[in-house]
Coordinates of C-alpha atoms in Angstrom, one line a residue:
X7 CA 7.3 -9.6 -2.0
X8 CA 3.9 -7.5 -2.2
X9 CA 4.5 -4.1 -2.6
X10 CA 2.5 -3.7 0.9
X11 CA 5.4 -5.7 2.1
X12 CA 8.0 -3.4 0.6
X13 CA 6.0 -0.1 2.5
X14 CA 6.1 -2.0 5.5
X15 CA 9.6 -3.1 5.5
X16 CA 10.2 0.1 4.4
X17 CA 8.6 1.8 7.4
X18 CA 10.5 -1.0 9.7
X19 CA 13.9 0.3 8.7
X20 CA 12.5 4.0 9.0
X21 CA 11.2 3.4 12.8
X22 CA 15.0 1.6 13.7
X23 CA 16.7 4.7 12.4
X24 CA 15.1 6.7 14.4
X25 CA 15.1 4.8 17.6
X26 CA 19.0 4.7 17.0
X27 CA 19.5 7.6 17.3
X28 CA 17.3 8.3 20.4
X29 CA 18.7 8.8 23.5
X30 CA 18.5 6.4 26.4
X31 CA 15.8 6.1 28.8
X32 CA 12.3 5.6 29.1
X33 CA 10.9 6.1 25.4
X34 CA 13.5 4.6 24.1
X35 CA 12.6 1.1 26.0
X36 CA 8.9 1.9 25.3
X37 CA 9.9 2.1 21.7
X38 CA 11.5 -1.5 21.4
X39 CA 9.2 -3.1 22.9
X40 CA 7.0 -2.3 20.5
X41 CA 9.4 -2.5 17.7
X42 CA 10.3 -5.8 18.6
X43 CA 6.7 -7.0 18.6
X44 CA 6.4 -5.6 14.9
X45 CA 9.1 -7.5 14.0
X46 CA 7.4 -10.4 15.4
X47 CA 4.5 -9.5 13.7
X48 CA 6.3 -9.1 10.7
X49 CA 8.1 -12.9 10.7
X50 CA 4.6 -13.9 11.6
X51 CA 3.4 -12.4 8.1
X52 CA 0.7 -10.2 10.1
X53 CA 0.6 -6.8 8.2
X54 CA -2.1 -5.5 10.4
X55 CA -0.4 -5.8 13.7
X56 CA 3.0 -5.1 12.0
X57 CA 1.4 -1.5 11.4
X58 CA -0.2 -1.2 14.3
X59 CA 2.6 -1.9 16.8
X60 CA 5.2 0.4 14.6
X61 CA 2.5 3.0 15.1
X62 CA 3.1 2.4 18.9
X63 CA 7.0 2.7 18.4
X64 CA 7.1 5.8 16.8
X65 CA 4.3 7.5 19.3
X66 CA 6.6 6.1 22.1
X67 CA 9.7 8.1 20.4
X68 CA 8.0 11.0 20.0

């Protein structure tokens, strides 16, 4: 695994945590939407949109 890989898996696990322990509502959906298209990204080997789309996640949570 590139250690770009590592940050960005890294950064996945980071975003989850937090969106765990988010309360319910409309962030929260907002969040995983995104999230989910990161992981997406991920599988899909696309760094660039990885990034970008966790980006989205956490300005959705906070």
């Amino acid at each position: 695994m590139k250690p770009e890989q590592n940050k960005t898996s890294e950064r996945m696990k980071s975003v989850k945590a937090t969106w765990d322990k988010a309360p319910a509502g409309p962030k929260k959906d907002a969040a995983l939407k995104h999230y989910q298209a990161a992981e997406r990204a991920h599988g899909d080997k696309n760094e660039a949109e990885t990034i970008k789309s966790l980006d989205a996640a956490g300005k959705a949570l906070s």
